């Protein structure tokens, strides 16, 4: 398994994000419980988010993220999936799984 840093840049629709947030959080909670999502949280006052995942490859992760209700509702303007080579703290990330 490899690590990936995922960023979401949200559309300018805070009301719609609030409406769909419970399903989005449920989706992410499921990924976390399964050991795929290690950490996540908002950036820049909530207009963006950073998520750290483990996955076999970026295509698999992209397919998984396509099921995020925020993605399905068109609330993510831009998504990046970047391989992340962890130098320090990988033992802590491994124990988080």
PDB file of C-alpha atoms in Angstrom:
ATOM      1  CA  UNK A   1       0.000   0.000   0.000  1.00  0.00           C
ATOM      2  CA  UNK A   2       1.121   3.512  -0.810  1.00  0.00           C
ATOM      3  CA  UNK A   3       0.246   6.829   0.820  1.00  0.00           C
ATOM      4  CA  UNK A   4      -1.585   9.563  -1.087  1.00  0.00           C
ATOM      5  CA  UNK A   5      -2.240  13.200  -0.203  1.00  0.00           C
ATOM      6  CA  UNK A   6      -5.624  14.187  -1.563  1.00  0.00           C
ATOM      7  CA  UNK A   7      -6.800  17.763  -1.762  1.00  0.00           C
ATOM      8  CA  UNK A   8     -10.331  18.922  -2.399  1.00  0.00           C
ATOM      9  CA  UNK A   9     -11.099  22.465  -3.484  1.00  0.00           C
ATOM     10  CA  UNK A  10     -14.789  23.021  -2.910  1.00  0.00           C
ATOM     11  CA  UNK A  11     -17.229  24.947  -5.071  1.00  0.00           C
ATOM     12  CA  UNK A  12     -18.647  28.160  -3.655  1.00  0.00           C
ATOM     13  CA  UNK A  13     -21.794  26.511  -2.321  1.00  0.00           C
ATOM     14  CA  UNK A  14     -21.564  26.352   1.488  1.00  0.00           C
ATOM     15  CA  UNK A  15     -25.312  25.768   1.889  1.00  0.00           C
ATOM     16  CA  UNK A  16     -25.206  22.707  -0.364  1.00  0.00           C
ATOM     17  CA  UNK A  17     -22.100  21.385   1.418  1.00  0.00           C
ATOM     18  CA  UNK A  18     -23.913  21.757   4.744  1.00  0.00           C
ATOM     19  CA  UNK A  19     -26.907  19.878   3.330  1.00  0.00           C
ATOM     20  CA  UNK A  20     -24.786  16.961   2.083  1.00  0.00           C
ATOM     21  CA  UNK A  21     -22.145  17.000   4.857  1.00  0.00           C
ATOM     22  CA  UNK A  22     -23.739  14.185   6.912  1.00  0.00           C
ATOM     23  CA  UNK A  23     -23.476  11.759   3.958  1.00  0.00           C
ATOM     24  CA  UNK A  24     -19.946  13.016   3.178  1.00  0.00           C
ATOM     25  CA  UNK A  25     -18.870  12.451   6.808  1.00  0.00           C
ATOM     26  CA  UNK A  26     -20.489   9.007   6.808  1.00  0.00           C
ATOM     27  CA  UNK A  27     -18.544   8.117   3.646  1.00  0.00           C
ATOM     28  CA  UNK A  28     -15.250   9.345   5.102  1.00  0.00           C
ATOM     29  CA  UNK A  29     -15.930   7.618   8.431  1.00  0.00           C
ATOM     30  CA  UNK A  30     -16.383   4.353   6.569  1.00  0.00           C
ATOM     31  CA  UNK A  31     -13.071   4.870   4.779  1.00  0.00           C
ATOM     32  CA  UNK A  32     -11.389   5.648   8.100  1.00  0.00           C
ATOM     33  CA  UNK A  33     -12.871   2.617   9.842  1.00  0.00           C
ATOM     34  CA  UNK A  34     -11.691   0.430   6.946  1.00  0.00           C
ATOM     35  CA  UNK A  35      -8.148   1.773   7.437  1.00  0.00           C
ATOM     36  CA  UNK A  36      -7.955   3.585   4.104  1.00  0.00           C
ATOM     37  CA  UNK A  37      -8.351   7.191   5.299  1.00  0.00           C
ATOM     38  CA  UNK A  38      -5.682   7.994   7.873  1.00  0.00           C
ATOM     39  CA  UNK A  39      -6.316  11.687   8.595  1.00  0.00           C
ATOM     40  CA  UNK A  40      -8.381  14.486   7.096  1.00  0.00           C
ATOM     41  CA  UNK A  41      -9.578  17.981   7.781  1.00  0.00           C
ATOM     42  CA  UNK A  42     -10.423  21.371   6.333  1.00  0.00           C
ATOM     43  CA  UNK A  43      -7.912  23.892   5.020  1.00  0.00           C
ATOM     44  CA  UNK A  44      -8.183  27.603   4.354  1.00  0.00           C
ATOM     45  CA  UNK A  45     -11.273  28.213   6.464  1.00  0.00           C
ATOM     46  CA  UNK A  46     -13.129  25.265   4.966  1.00  0.00           C
ATOM     47  CA  UNK A  47     -12.831  26.111   1.280  1.00  0.00           C
ATOM     48  CA  UNK A  48     -10.473  23.163   0.837  1.00  0.00           C
ATOM     49  CA  UNK A  49      -9.633  19.880   2.550  1.00  0.00           C
ATOM     50  CA  UNK A  50      -6.592  17.648   2.935  1.00  0.00           C
ATOM     51  CA  UNK A  51      -7.039  13.887   3.229  1.00  0.00           C
ATOM     52  CA  UNK A  52      -4.322  11.243   3.588  1.00  0.00           C
ATOM     53  CA  UNK A  53      -5.199   7.814   2.235  1.00  0.00           C
ATOM     54  CA  UNK A  54      -3.567   4.472   1.661  1.00  0.00           C
ATOM     55  CA  UNK A  55      -4.348   2.659  -1.570  1.00  0.00           C
ATOM     56  CA  UNK A  56      -2.844   0.223  -4.041  1.00  0.00           C
ATOM     57  CA  UNK A  57      -2.681   2.873  -6.765  1.00  0.00           C
ATOM     58  CA  UNK A  58      -4.118   6.294  -7.652  1.00  0.00           C
ATOM     59  CA  UNK A  59      -6.722   4.866 -10.047  1.00  0.00           C
ATOM     60  CA  UNK A  60      -8.185   2.710  -7.277  1.00  0.00           C
ATOM     61  CA  UNK A  61      -8.264   5.708  -4.960  1.00  0.00           C
ATOM     62  CA  UNK A  62      -9.909   7.903  -7.604  1.00  0.00           C
ATOM     63  CA  UNK A  63     -12.631   5.290  -8.062  1.00  0.00           C
ATOM     64  CA  UNK A  64     -13.165   5.197  -4.308  1.00  0.00           C
ATOM     65  CA  UNK A  65     -13.327   8.991  -4.073  1.00  0.00           C
ATOM     66  CA  UNK A  66     -15.847   9.145  -6.898  1.00  0.00           C
ATOM     67  CA  UNK A  67     -18.307   7.627  -4.397  1.00  0.00           C
ATOM     68  CA  UNK A  68     -17.924  10.592  -2.019  1.00  0.00           C
ATOM     69  CA  UNK A  69     -21.318  12.335  -1.873  1.00  0.00           C
ATOM     70  CA  UNK A  70     -19.589  15.719  -2.230  1.00  0.00           C
ATOM     71  CA  UNK A  71     -18.152  14.499  -5.543  1.00  0.00           C
ATOM     72  CA  UNK A  72     -21.457  13.016  -6.665  1.00  0.00           C
ATOM     73  CA  UNK A  73     -23.268  16.276  -5.891  1.00  0.00           C
ATOM     74  CA  UNK A  74     -20.698  18.358  -7.828  1.00  0.00           C
ATOM     75  CA  UNK A  75     -19.407  20.139  -4.716  1.00  0.00           C
ATOM     76  CA  UNK A  76     -15.715  19.501  -5.426  1.00  0.00           C
ATOM     77  CA  UNK A  77     -14.379  21.942  -8.004  1.00  0.00           C
ATOM     78  CA  UNK A  78     -10.912  20.376  -8.105  1.00  0.00           C
ATOM     79  CA  UNK A  79      -9.449  17.200  -6.678  1.00  0.00           C
ATOM     80  CA  UNK A  80      -5.793  16.189  -6.664  1.00  0.00           C
ATOM     81  CA  UNK A  81      -4.355  12.800  -5.767  1.00  0.00           C
ATOM     82  CA  UNK A  82      -0.611  12.958  -5.173  1.00  0.00           C
ATOM     83  CA  UNK A  83       1.653  10.070  -4.144  1.00  0.00           C
ATOM     84  CA  UNK A  84       3.246  10.876  -0.809  1.00  0.00           C
ATOM     85  CA  UNK A  85       6.593   9.442   0.268  1.00  0.00           C
ATOM     86  CA  UNK A  86       6.607   9.586   4.058  1.00  0.00           C
ATOM     87  CA  UNK A  87      10.092  10.048   5.548  1.00  0.00           C
ATOM     88  CA  UNK A  88       9.231  10.796   9.172  1.00  0.00           C
ATOM     89  CA  UNK A  89       6.306   9.421  11.148  1.00  0.00           C
ATOM     90  CA  UNK A  90       5.388   6.457   8.958  1.00  0.00           C
ATOM     91  CA  UNK A  91       5.385   4.297  12.107  1.00  0.00           C
ATOM     92  CA  UNK A  92       2.653   6.534  13.540  1.00  0.00           C
ATOM     93  CA  UNK A  93       0.631   6.346  10.340  1.00  0.00           C
ATOM     94  CA  UNK A  94       0.999   2.560  10.298  1.00  0.00           C
ATOM     95  CA  UNK A  95      -0.300   2.318  13.848  1.00  0.00           C
ATOM     96  CA  UNK A  96      -3.289   4.483  12.859  1.00  0.00           C
ATOM     97  CA  UNK A  97      -4.423   1.783  10.489  1.00  0.00           C
TER      98      UNK A  97
END
